[in-house]
XYZ file of N, CA, C and O in Angstrom:
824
model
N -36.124 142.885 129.953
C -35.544 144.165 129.547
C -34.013 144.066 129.583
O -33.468 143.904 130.674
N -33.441 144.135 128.702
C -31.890 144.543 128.521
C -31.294 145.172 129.433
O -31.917 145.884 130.221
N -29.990 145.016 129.481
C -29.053 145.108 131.374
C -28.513 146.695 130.435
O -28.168 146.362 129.301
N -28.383 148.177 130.643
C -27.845 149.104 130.227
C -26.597 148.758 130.940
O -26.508 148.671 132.165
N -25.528 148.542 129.996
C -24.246 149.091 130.670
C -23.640 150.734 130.351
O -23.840 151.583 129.482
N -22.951 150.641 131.364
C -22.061 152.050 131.222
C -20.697 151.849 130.722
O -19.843 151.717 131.599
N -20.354 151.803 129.640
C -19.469 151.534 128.910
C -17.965 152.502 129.211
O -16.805 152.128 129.035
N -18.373 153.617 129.632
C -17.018 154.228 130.161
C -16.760 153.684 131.230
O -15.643 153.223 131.465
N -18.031 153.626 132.307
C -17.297 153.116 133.534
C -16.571 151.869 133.510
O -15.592 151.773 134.251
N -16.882 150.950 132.813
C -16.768 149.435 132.640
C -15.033 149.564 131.892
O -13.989 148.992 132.207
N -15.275 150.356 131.044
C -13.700 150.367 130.483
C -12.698 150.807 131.241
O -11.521 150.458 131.330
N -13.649 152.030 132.039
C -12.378 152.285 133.322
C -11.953 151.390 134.372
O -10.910 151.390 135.026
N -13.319 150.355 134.424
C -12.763 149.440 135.150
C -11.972 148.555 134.958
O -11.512 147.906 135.898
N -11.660 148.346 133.768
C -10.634 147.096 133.199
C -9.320 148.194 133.061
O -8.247 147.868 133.569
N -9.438 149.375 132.422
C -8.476 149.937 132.922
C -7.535 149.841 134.534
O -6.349 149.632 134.785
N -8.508 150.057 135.218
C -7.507 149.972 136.797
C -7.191 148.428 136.638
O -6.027 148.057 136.487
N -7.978 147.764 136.666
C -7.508 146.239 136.711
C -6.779 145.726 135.910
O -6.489 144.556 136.158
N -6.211 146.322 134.701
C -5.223 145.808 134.080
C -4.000 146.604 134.414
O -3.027 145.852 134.378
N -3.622 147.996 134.768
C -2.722 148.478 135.090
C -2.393 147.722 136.345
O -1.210 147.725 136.685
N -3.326 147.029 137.136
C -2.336 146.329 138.190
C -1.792 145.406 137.208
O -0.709 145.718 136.712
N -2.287 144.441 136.878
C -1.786 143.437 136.458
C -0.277 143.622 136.102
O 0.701 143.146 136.678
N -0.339 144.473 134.954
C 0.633 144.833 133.795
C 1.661 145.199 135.281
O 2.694 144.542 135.406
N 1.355 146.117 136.210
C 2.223 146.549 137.031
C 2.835 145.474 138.088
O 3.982 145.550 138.528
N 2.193 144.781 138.323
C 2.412 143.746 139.529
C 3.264 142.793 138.790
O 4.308 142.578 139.406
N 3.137 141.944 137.317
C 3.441 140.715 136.490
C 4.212 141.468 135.574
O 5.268 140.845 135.471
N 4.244 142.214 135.038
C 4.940 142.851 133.938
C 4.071 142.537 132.592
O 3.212 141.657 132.643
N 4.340 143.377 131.199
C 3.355 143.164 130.308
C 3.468 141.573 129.684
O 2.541 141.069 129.050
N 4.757 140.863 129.967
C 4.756 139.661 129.027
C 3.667 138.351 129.842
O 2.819 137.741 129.190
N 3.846 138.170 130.949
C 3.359 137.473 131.728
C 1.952 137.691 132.475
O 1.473 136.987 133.364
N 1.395 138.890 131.864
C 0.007 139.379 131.833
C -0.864 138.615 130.577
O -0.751 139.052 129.431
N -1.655 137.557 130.845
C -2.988 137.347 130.104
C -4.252 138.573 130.102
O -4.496 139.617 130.707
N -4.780 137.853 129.177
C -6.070 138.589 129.118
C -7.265 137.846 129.752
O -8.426 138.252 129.772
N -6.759 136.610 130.304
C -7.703 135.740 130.994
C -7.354 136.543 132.359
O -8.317 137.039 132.945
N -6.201 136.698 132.858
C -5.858 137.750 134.163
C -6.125 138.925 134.350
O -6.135 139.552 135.409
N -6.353 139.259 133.309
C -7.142 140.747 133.094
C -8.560 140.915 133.676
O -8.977 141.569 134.632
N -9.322 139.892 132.542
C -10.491 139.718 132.454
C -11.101 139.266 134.260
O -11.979 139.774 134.957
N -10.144 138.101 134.507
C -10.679 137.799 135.948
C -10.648 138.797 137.050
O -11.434 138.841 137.997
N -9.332 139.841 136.742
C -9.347 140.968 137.987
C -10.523 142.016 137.598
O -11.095 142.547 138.551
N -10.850 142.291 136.563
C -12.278 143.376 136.041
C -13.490 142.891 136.348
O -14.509 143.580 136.291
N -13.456 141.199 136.827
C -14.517 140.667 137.190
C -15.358 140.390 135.561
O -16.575 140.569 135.554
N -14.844 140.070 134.579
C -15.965 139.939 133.445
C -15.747 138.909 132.893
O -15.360 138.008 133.638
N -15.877 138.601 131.512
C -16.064 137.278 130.730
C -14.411 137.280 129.944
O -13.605 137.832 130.692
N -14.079 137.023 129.256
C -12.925 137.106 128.574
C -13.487 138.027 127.474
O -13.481 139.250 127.620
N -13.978 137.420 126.360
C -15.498 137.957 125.431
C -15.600 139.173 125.450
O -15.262 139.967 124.572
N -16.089 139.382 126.486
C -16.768 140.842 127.205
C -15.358 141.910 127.269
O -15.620 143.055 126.901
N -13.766 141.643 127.732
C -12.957 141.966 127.737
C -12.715 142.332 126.353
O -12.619 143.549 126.194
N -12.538 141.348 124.899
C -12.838 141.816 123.743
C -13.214 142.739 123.307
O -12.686 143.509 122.505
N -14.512 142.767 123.967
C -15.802 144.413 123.106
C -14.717 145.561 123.215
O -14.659 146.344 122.267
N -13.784 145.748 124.365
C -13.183 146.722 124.710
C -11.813 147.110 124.266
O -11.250 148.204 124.313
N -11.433 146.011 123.847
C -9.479 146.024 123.286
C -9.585 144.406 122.659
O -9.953 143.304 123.066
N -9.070 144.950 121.526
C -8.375 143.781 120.452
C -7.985 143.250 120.878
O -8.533 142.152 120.972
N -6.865 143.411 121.467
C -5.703 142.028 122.146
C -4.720 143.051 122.987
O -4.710 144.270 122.816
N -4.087 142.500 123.710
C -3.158 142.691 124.593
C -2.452 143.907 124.311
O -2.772 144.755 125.143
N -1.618 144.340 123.471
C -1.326 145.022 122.822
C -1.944 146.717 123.119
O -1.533 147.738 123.671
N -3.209 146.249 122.355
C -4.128 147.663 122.782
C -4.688 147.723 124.090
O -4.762 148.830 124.624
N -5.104 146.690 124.706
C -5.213 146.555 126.234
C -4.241 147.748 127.049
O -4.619 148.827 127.504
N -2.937 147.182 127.059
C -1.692 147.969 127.267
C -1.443 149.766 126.997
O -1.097 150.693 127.729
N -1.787 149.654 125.696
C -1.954 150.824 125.144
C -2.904 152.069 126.065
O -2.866 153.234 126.462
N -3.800 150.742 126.039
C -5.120 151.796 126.622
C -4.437 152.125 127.901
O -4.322 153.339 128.066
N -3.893 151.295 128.966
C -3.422 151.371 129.865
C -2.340 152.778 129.900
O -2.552 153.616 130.776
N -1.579 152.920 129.254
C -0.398 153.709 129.391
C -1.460 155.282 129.096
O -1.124 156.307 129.689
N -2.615 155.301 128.221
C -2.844 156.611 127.821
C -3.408 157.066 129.360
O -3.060 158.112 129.909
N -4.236 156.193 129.875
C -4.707 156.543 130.862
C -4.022 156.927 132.123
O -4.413 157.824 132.870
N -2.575 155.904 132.375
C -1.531 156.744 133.252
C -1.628 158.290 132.917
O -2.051 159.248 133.564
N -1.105 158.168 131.733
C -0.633 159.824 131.674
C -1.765 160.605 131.656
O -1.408 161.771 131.828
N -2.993 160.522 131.527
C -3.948 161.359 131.826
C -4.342 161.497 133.221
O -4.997 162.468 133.598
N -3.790 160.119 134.375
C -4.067 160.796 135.421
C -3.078 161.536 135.612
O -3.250 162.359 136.511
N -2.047 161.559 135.078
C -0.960 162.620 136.055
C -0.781 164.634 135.052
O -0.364 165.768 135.286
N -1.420 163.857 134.001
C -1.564 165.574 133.223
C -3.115 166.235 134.183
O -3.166 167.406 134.561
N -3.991 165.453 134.378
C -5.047 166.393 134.974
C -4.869 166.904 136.244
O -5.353 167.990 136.564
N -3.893 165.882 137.373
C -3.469 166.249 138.989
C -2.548 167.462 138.303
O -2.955 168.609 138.486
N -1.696 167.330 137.760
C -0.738 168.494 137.256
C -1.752 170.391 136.883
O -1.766 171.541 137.321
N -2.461 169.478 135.741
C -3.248 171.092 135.441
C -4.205 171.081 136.810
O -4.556 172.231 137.071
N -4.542 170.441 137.426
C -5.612 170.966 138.441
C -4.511 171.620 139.345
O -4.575 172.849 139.316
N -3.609 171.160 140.067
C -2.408 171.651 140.885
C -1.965 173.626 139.798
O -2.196 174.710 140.335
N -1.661 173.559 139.075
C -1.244 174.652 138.309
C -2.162 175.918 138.426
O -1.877 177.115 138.383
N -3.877 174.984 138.655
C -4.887 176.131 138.482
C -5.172 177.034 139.647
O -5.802 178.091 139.612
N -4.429 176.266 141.028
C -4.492 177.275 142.170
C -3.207 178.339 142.734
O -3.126 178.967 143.790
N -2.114 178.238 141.379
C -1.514 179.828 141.577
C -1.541 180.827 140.358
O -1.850 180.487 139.216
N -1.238 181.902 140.678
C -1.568 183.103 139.927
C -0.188 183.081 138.452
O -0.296 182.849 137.248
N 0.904 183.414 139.258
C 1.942 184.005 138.496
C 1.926 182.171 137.792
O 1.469 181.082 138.143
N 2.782 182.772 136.561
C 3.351 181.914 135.827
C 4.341 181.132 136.316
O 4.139 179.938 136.093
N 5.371 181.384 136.922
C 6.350 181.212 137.592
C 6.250 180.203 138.199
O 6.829 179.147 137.943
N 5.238 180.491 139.378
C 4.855 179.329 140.448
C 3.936 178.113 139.404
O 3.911 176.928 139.736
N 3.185 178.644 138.077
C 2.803 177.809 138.090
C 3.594 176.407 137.475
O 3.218 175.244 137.619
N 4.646 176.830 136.842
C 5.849 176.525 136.833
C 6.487 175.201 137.546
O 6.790 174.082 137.132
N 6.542 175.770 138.648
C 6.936 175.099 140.266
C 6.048 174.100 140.014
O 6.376 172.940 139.764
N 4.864 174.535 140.076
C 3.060 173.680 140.487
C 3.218 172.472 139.523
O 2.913 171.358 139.950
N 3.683 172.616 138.225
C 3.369 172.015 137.427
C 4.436 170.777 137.086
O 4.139 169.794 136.407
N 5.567 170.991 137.616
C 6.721 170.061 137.869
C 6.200 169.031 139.224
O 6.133 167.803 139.275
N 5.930 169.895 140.087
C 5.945 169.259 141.827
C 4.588 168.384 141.481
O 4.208 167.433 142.165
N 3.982 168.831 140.401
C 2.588 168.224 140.619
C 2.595 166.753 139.940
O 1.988 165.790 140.410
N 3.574 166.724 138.463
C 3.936 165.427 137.939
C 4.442 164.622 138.480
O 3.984 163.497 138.278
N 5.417 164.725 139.265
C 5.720 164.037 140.746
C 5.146 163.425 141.701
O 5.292 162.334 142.252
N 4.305 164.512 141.833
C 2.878 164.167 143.276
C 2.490 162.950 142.407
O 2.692 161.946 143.091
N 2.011 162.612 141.168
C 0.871 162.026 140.582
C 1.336 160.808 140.521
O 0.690 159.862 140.973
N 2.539 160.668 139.944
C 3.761 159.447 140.176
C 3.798 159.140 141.345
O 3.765 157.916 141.475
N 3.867 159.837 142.543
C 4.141 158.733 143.835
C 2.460 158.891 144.686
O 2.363 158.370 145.797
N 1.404 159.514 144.174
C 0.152 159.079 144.591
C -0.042 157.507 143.807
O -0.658 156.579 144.331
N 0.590 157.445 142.519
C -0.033 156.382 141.858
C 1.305 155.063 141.644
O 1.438 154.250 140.730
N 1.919 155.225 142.552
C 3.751 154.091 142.463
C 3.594 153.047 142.085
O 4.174 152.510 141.141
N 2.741 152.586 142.806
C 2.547 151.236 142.166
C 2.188 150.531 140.805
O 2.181 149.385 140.355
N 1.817 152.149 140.269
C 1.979 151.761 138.599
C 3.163 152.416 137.587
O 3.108 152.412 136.357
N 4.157 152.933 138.345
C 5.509 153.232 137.321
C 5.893 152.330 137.085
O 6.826 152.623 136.338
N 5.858 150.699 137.226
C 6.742 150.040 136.222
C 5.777 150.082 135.051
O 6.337 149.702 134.022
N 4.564 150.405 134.884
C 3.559 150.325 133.417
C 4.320 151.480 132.528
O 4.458 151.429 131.306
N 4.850 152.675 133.506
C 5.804 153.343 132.477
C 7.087 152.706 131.865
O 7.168 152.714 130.637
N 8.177 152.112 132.650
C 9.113 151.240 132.645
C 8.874 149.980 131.659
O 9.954 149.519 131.288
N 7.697 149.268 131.109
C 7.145 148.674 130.270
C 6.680 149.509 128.843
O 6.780 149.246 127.645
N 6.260 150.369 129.428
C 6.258 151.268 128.322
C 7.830 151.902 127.513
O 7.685 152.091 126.306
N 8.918 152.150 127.943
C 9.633 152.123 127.347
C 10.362 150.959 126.462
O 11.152 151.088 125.527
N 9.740 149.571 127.176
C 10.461 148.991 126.667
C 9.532 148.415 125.402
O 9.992 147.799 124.441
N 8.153 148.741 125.606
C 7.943 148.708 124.021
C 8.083 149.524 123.308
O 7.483 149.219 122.277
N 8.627 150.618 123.203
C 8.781 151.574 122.264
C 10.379 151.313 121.796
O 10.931 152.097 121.023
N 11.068 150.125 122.346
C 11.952 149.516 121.866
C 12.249 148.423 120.931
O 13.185 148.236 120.153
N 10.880 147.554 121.307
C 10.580 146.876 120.618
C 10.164 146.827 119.474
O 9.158 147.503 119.258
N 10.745 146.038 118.322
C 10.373 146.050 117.182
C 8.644 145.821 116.414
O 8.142 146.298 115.396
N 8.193 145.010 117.315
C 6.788 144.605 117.013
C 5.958 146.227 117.668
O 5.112 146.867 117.044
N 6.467 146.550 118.948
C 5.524 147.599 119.260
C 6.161 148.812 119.067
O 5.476 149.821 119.236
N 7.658 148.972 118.659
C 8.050 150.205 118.401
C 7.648 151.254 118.123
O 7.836 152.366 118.615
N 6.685 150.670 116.759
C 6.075 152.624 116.124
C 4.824 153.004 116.890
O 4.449 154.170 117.006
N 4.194 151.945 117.411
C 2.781 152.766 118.135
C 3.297 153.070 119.327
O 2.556 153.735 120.051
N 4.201 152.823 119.691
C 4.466 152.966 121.795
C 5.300 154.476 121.411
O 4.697 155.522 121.653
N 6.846 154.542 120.744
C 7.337 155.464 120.640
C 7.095 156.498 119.644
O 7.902 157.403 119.431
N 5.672 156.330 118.858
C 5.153 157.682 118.447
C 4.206 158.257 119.555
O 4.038 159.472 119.668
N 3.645 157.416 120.303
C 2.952 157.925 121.296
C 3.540 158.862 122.642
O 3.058 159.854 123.189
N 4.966 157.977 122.945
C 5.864 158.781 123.768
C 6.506 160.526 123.459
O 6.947 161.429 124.170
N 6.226 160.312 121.896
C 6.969 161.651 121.065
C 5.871 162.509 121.668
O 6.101 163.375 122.512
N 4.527 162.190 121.136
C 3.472 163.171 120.923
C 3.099 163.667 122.891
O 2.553 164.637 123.418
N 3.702 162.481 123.385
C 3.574 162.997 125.203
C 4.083 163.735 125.408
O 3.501 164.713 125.876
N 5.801 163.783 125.159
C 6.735 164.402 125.701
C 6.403 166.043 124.610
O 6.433 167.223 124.959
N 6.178 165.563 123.570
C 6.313 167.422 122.607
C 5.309 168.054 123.441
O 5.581 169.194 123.818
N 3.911 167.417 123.903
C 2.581 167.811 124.376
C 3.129 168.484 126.244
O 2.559 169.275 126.996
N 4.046 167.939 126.349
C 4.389 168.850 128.041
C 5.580 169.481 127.648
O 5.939 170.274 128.519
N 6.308 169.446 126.717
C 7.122 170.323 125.974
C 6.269 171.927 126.003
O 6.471 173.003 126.566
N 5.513 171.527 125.315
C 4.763 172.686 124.612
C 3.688 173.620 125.939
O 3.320 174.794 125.882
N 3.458 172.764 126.858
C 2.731 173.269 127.604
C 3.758 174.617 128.641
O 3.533 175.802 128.888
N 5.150 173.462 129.090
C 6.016 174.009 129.884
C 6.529 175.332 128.989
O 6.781 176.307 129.697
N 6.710 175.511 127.664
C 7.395 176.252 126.908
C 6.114 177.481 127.093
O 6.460 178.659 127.172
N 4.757 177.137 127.148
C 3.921 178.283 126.922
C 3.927 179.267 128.499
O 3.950 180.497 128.551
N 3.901 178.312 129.684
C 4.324 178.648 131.112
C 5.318 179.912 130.867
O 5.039 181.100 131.032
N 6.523 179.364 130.441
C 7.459 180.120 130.225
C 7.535 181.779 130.057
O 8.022 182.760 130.618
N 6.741 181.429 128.928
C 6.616 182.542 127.792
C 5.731 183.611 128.677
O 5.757 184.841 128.635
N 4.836 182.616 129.596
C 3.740 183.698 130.207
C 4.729 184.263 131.387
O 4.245 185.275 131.894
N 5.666 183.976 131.813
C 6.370 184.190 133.064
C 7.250 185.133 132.016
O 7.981 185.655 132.859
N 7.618 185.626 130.931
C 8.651 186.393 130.227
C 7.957 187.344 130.166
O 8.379 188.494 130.284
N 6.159 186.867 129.869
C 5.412 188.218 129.595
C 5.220 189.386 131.093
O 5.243 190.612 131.204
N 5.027 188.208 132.094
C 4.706 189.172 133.297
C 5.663 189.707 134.022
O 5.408 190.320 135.059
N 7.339 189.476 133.393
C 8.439 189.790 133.860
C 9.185 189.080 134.878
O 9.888 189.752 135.632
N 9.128 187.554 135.042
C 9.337 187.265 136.162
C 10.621 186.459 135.749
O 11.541 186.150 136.507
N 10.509 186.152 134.301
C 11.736 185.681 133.482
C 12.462 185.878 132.400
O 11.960 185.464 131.355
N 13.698 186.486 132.324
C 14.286 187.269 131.489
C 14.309 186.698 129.802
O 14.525 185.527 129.491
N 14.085 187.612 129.014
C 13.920 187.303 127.554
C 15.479 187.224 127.050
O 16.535 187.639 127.528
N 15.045 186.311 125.552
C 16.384 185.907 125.764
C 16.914 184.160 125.935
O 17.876 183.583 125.428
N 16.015 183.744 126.712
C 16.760 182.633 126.725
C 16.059 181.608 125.508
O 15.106 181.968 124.817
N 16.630 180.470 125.412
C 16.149 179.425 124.651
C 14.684 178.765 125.323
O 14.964 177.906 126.158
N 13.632 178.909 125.201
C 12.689 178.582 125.802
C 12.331 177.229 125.194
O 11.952 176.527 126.132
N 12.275 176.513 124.002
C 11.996 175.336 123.790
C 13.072 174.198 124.614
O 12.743 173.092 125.043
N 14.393 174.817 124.683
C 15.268 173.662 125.003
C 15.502 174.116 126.807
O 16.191 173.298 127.417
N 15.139 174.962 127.393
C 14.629 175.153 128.383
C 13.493 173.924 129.347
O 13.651 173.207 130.336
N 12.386 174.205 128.417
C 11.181 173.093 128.654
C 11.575 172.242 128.396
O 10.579 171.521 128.461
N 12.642 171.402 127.997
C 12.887 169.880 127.124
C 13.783 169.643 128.661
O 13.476 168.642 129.307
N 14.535 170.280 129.044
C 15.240 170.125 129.913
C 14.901 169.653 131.391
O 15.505 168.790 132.029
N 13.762 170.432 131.816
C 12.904 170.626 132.990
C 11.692 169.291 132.496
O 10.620 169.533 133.051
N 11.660 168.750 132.131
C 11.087 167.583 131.637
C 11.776 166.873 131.299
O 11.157 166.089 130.579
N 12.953 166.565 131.372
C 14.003 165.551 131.752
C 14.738 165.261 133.136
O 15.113 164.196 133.628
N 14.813 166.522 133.577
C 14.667 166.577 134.980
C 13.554 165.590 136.063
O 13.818 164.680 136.849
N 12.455 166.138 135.744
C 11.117 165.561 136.108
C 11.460 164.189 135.686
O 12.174 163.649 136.531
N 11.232 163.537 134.800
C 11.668 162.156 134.467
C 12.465 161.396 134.968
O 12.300 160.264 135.423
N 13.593 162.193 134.865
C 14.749 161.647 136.017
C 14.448 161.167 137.580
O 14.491 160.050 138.096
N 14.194 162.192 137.999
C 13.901 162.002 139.728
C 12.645 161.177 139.746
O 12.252 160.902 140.879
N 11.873 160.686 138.673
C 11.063 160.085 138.999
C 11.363 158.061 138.948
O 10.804 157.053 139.380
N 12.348 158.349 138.291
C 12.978 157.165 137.873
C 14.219 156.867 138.690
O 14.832 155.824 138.464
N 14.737 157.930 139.866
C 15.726 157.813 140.498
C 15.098 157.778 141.913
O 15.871 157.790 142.870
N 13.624 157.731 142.149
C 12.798 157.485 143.526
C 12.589 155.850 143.438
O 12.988 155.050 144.285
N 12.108 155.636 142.620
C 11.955 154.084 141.746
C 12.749 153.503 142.180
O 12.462 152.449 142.748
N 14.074 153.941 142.097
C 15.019 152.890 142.065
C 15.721 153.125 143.592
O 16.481 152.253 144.013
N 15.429 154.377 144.436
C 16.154 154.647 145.661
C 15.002 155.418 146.370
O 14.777 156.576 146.018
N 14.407 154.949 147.157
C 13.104 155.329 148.068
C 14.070 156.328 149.102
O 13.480 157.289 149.595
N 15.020 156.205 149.329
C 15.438 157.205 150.120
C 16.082 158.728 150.375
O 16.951 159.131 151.148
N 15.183 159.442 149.279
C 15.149 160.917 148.735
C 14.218 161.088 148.576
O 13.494 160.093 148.599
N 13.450 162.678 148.258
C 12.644 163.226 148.273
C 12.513 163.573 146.758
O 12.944 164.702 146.521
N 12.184 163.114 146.007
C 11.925 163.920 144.577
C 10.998 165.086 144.468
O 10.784 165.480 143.322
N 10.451 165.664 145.380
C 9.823 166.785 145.119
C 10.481 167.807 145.695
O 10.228 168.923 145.241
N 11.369 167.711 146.699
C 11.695 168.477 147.060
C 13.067 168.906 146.607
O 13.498 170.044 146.798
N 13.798 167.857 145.943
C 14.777 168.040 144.994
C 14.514 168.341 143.642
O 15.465 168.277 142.863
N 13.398 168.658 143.218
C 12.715 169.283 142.202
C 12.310 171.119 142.920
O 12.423 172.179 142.305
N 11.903 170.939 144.170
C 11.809 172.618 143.936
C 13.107 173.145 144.221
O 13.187 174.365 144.360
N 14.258 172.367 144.347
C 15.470 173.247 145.268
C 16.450 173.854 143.772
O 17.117 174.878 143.621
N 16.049 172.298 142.527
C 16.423 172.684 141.255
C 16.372 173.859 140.523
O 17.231 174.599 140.043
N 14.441 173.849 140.571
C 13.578 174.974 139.906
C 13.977 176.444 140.864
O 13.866 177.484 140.215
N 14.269 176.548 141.817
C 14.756 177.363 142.651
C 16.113 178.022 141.943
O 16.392 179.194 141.692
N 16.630 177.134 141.789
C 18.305 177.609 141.253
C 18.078 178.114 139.957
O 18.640 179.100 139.481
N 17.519 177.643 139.589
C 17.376 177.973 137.670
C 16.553 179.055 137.942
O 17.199 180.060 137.646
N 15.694 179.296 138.266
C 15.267 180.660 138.478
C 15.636 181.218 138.781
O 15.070 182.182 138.265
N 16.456 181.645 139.477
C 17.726 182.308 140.210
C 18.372 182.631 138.731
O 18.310 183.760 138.245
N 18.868 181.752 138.205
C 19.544 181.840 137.099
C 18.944 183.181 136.010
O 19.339 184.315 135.742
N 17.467 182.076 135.481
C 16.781 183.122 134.404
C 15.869 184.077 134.605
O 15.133 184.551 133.739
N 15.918 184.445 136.044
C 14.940 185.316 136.398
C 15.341 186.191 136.066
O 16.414 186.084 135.473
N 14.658 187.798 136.258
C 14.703 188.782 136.189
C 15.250 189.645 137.661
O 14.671 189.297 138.689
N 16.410 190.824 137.810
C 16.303 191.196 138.549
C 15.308 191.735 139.705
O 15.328 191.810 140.933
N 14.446 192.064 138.674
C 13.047 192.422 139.850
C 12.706 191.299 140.490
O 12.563 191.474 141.700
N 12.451 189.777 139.962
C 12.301 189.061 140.310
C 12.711 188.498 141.652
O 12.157 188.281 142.730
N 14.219 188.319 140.996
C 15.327 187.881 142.289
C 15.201 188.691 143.491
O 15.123 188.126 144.582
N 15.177 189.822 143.407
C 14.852 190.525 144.497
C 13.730 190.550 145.190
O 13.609 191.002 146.328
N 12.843 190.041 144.486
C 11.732 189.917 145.677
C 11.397 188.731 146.911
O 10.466 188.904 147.697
């Protein structure tokens, strides 16, 4: 009788095992024979799942960012106001980055193929459609925090969200490089001030 595999699990497993790789060696000096041996499978068998290296990688980076968009929306889903969820939803992209550190240089690789000429258009159309996709999420936050009054109408809300997601990026790339700060907590002292800023008097006062 034929062996049933579980084909998601199996892909997730070459998933974790190649994000070390890629993270530990960097993407140039990552085989797919090193791949294949940390997933425990055939080389072959590595095939069924990704073309070549390239999409290997690929697969790798989508799956970063899906663990840190779902810790984010799950974090967001246990406060009420918009506002906080706000807070939740910054502090939480953060959390997900230093629960998972040992794989930000797969981001750090990731920029640098979206530099690259051979991987340029698939890495940095993919980065566009990330960044517009928490653009758009942070911008809708917003809008719900304008509706319930907690943030004054009026302001630029797209270049608002572009901002606060450069922020986030930043401190995540400035922990990386200097372990000796707190990026979350220099993320709420930020979001603190700026609210201060665009809040609403009722707000501020409470």
């Amino acid at each position: 009788m034929a062996r049933i595999v579980d084909r998601d699990a199996k892909r997730q497993k070459i998933l974790e095992a190649a994000s070390a790789c890629f993270a530990r060696e960097g993407y140039a000096a990552t085989s797919m024979e090193a791949v294949a041996g940390a997933a425990g499978i055939s080389k072959g068998s590595l095939y069924d799942y990704f073309k070549n290296k390239e999409d290997l990688f690929f697969g790798v980076f989508e799956w970063f960012q899906q663990l840190v968009m779902a810790s984010a929306m799950a974090r967001m889903g246990e406060y009420q106001g918009a506002r906080e969820r706000i807070m939740a939803f910054a502090d939480a992209s953060i959390g997900a980055m230093l629960d998972h550190l040992e794989l930000y240089p797969v981001s750090l690789e990731v920029w640098a193929a979206a530099a690259k000429p051979g991987t340029r258009a698939r890495f940095s159309g993919a980065m566009k459609d990330l960044y517009t996709s928490y653009r758009a999420e942070l911008a809708r936050l917003i809008q719900e925090a304008q509706a319930e009054g907690a943030i004054r109408d009026g302001i630029d809300v797209e270049a608002t969200a572009g901002m606060l997601i450069g922020a986030v990026d930043n401190l995540a790339l400035h922990y990386w490089l200097d372990r000796s700060f707190d990026p979350q907590a220099w993320c709420r002292s930020f979001l603190g001030s700026l609210f201060d800023g665009i809040g609403t008097e009722t707000r501020k006062a409470q």
